[in-house]
Coordinates of C-alpha atoms in Angstrom, one line a residue:
X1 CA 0.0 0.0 0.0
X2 CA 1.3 3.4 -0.8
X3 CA -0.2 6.2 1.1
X4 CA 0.4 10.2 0.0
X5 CA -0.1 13.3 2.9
X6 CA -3.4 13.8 3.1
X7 CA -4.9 17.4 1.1
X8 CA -4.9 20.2 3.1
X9 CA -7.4 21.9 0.7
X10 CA -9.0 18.8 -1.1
X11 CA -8.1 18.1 -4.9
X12 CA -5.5 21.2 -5.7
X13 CA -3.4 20.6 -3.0
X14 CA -3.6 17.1 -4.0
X15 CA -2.2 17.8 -7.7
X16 CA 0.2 20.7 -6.3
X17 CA 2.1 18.2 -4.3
X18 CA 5.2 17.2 -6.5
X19 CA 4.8 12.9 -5.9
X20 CA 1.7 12.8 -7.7
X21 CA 2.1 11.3 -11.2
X22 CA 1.3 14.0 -13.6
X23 CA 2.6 12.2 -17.1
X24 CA 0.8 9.2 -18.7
X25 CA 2.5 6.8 -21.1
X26 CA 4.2 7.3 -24.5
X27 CA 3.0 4.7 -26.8
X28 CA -0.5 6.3 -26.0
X29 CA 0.5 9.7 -26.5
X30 CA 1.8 9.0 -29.7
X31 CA -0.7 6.7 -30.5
X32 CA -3.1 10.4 -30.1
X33 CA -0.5 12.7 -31.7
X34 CA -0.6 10.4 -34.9
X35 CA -4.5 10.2 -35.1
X36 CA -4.3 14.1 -34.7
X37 CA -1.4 14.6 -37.3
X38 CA -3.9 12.6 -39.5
X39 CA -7.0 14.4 -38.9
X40 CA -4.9 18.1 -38.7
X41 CA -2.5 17.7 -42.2
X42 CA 0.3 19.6 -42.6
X43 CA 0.6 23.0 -41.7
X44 CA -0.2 25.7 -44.4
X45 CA 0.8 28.8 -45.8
X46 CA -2.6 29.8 -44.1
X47 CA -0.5 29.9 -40.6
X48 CA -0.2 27.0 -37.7
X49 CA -3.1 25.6 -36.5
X50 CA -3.5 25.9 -32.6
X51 CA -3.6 22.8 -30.6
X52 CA -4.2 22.7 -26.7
X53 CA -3.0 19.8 -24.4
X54 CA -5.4 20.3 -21.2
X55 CA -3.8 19.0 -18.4
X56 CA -0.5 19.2 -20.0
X57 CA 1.3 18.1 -16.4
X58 CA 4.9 17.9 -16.8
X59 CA 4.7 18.6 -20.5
X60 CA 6.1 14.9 -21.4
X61 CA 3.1 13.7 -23.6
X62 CA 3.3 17.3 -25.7
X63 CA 6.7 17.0 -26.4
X64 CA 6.1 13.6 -27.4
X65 CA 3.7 15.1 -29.8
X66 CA 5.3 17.9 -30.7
X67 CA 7.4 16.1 -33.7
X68 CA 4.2 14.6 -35.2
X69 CA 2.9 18.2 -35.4
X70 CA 5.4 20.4 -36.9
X71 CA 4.3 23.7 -38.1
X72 CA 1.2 23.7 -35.3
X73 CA 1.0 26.0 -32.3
X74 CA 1.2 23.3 -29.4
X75 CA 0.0 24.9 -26.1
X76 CA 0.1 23.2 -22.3
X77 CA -2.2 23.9 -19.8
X78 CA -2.6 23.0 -16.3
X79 CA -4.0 24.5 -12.8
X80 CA -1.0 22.6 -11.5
X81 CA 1.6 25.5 -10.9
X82 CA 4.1 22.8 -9.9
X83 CA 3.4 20.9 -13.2
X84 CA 3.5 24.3 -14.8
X85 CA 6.9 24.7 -14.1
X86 CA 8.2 21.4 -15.1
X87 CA 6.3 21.9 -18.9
X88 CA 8.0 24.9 -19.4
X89 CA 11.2 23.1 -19.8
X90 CA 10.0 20.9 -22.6
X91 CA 7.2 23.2 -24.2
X92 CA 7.6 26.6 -25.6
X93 CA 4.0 27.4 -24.7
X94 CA 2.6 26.9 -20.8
X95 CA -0.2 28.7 -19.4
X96 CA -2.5 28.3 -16.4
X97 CA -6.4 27.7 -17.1
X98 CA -9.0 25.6 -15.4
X99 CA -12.1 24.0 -17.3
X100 CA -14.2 25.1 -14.7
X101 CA -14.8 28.4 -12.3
X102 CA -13.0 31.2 -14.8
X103 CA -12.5 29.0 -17.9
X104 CA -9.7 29.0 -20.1
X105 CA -7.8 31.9 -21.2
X106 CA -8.9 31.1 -24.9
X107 CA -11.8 33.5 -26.9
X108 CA -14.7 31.9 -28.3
X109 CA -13.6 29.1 -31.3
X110 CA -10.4 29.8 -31.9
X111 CA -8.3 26.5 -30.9
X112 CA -8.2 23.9 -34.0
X113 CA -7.7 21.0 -31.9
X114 CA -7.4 19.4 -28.0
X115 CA -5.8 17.0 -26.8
X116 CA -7.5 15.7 -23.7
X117 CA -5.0 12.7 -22.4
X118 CA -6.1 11.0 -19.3
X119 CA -8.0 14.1 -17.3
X120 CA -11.2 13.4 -17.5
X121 CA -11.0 10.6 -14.7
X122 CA -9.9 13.5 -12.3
X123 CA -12.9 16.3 -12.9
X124 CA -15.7 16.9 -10.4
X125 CA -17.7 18.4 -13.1
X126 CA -17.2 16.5 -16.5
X127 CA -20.0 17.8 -18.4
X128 CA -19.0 21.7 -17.5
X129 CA -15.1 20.7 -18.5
X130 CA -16.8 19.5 -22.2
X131 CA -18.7 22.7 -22.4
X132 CA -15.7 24.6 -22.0
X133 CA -14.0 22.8 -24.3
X134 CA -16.3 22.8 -27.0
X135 CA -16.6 27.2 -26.4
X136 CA -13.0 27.3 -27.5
X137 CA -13.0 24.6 -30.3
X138 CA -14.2 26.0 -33.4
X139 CA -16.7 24.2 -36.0
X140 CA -15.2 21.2 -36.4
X141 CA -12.3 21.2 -34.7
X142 CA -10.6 18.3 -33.2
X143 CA -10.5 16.2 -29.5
X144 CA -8.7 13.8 -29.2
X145 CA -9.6 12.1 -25.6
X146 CA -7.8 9.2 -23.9
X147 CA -9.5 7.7 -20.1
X148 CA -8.9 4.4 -18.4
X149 CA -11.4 2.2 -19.6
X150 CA -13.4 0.7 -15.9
X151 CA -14.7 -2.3 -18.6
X152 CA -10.9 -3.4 -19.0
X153 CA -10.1 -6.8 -19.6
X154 CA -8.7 -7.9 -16.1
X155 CA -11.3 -5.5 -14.9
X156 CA -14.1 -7.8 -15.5
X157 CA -12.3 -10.6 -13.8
X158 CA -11.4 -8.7 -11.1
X159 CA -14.8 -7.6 -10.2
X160 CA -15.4 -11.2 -10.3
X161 CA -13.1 -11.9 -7.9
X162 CA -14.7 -9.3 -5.8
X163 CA -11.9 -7.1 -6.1
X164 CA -11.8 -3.5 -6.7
X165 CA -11.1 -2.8 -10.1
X166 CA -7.8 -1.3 -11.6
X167 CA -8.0 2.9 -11.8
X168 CA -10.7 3.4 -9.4
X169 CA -10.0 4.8 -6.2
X170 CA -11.7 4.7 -2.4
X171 CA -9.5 7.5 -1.3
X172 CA -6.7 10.3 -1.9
X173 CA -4.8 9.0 0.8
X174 CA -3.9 5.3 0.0
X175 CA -4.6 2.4 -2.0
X176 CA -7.7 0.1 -0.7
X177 CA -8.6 -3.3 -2.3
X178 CA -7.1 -3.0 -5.5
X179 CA -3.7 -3.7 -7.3
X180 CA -1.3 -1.2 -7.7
X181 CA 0.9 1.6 -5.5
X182 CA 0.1 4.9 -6.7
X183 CA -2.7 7.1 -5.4
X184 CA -3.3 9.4 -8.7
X185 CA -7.1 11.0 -7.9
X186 CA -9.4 9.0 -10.0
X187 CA -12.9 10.4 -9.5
X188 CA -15.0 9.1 -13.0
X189 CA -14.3 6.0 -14.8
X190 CA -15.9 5.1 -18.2
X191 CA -16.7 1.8 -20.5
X192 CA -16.2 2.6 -24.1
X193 CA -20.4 2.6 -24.5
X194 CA -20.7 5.6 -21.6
X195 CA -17.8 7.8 -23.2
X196 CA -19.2 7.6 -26.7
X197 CA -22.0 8.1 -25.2
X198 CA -20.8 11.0 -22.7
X199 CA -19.2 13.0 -25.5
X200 CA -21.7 12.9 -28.0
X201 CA -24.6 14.3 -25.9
X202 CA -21.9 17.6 -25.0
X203 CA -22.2 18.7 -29.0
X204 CA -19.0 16.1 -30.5
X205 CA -19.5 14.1 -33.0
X206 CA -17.7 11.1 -32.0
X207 CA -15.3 10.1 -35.1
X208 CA -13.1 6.7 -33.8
X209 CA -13.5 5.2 -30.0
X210 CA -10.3 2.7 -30.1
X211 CA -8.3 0.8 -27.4
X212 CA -4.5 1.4 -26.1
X213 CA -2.5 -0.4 -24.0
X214 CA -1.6 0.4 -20.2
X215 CA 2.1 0.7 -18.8
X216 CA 1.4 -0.9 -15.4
X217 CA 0.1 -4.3 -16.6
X218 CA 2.6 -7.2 -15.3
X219 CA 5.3 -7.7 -18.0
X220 CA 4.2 -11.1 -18.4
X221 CA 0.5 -9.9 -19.1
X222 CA 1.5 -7.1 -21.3
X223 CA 1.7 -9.1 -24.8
X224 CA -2.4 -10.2 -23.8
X225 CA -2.9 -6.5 -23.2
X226 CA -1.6 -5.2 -26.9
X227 CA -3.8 -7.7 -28.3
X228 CA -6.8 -7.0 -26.5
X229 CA -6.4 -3.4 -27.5
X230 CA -7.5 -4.7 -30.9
X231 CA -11.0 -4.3 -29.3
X232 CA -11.7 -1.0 -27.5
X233 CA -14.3 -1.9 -25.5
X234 CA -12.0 -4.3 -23.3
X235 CA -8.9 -2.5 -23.7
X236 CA -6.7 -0.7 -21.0
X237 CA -6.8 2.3 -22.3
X238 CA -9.9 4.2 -24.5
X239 CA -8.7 6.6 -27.4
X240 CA -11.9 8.8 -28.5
X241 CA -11.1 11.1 -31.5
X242 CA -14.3 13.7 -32.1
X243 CA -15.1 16.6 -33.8
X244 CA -17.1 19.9 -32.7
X245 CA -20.4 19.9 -33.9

């Protein structure tokens, strides 16, 4: 059991304190970054098209992107000031924002694209965090969303078991009745059928739901886990790509 000091002040003192994970994997960043450089092209003549990673953390998954989308305006944003200050290291652009209370500091559509990698499991208010998103998308634009998937493979066999599944969270203090050591401040977990679901009743028009794989499966389980990414509905890891309506 890992246990972190308790929040002083509830969930931002939780993600200000510097031993709480704030980067996610790279094969599924790039895995996003390529299904955006698809959806995105090349930059034009026209000028770079803006792209915002929301919940940018440490600025690891942007700059994983960042090569797959030359020519773009890549921008990290966080409420984390800690995490703030570690992206600015690897990201040219780094600015504070919140999807809910004041908004983001972006006017009315005018960001191309979002990259949304593994935040929405953290929000209070997930349906106010797609609103704001979709007020500074514009017609069209792009959002690429990654989640752990509760309906994972192990998952189901866990809850069989009756054990508590993998991702989800009793506490902000330590691990209860479930694999794994970190404490990382799940709140929300979704099956591919509620995210599609989710996001399409916020205005998206949901373009590709598929499956990734998950770092911190056993290495001896891990070959079972790229192959069961082949269907998204059991997979570790849900990749949503939508568009604004």
């Amino acid at each position: 059991m890992t246990t972190t000091a308790p929040p002083r002040n509830g969930l931002r003192d939780f993600y200000e304190n510097p031993a709480v994970p704030v980067a996610s994997g790279t094969p599924r960043s790039l895995r996003q970054a390529r299904q955006l450089a698809a959806a995105l092209g090349p930059a034009t003549a026209d000028g770079p098209r803006t792209v915002l990673d929301l919940g940018c953390g440490d600025g690891t998954a942007a700059a994983t992107a960042a090569p797959l989308l030359a020519g773009h305006r890549l921008v990290g944003v966080d409420w984390s000031q800690d995490a703030l200050t570690r992206a600015h290291t690897r990201l040219p652009y780094a600015v504070r924002g919140e999807l809910g209370g004041g908004g983001l500091p972006f006017a009315p559509e005018s960001v191309d694209a979002v990259l949304f990698s593994e935040v929405i499991e953290h929000l209070t208010d997930p349906d106010a965090a797609l609103d704001e998103i979709r007020r500074v998308l514009r017609p069209g634009g792009h959002l690429m969303l990654s989640t752990p998937n509760l309906a994972a493979w192990y998952n189901r066999a866990l809850l069989l078991a009756g054990v508590q599944p993998v991702f989800s969270e009793v506490s902000l203090r330590a691990i209860h009745g479930r694999p794994g050591r970190e404490v990382v401040g799940h709140l929300r977990l979704y099956t591919a059928r509620a995210l599609r679901e989710f996001v399409s009743a916020a205005g998206f028009e949901v373009v590709r739901l598929t499956g990734a794989p998950f770092h911190g499966v056993p290495r001896p389980l891990r070959p079972l886990d790229r192959l069961v990414c082949a269907r998204a509905p059991l997979a570790s890891i849900l990749l949503l790509h939508a568009r604004r309506t």
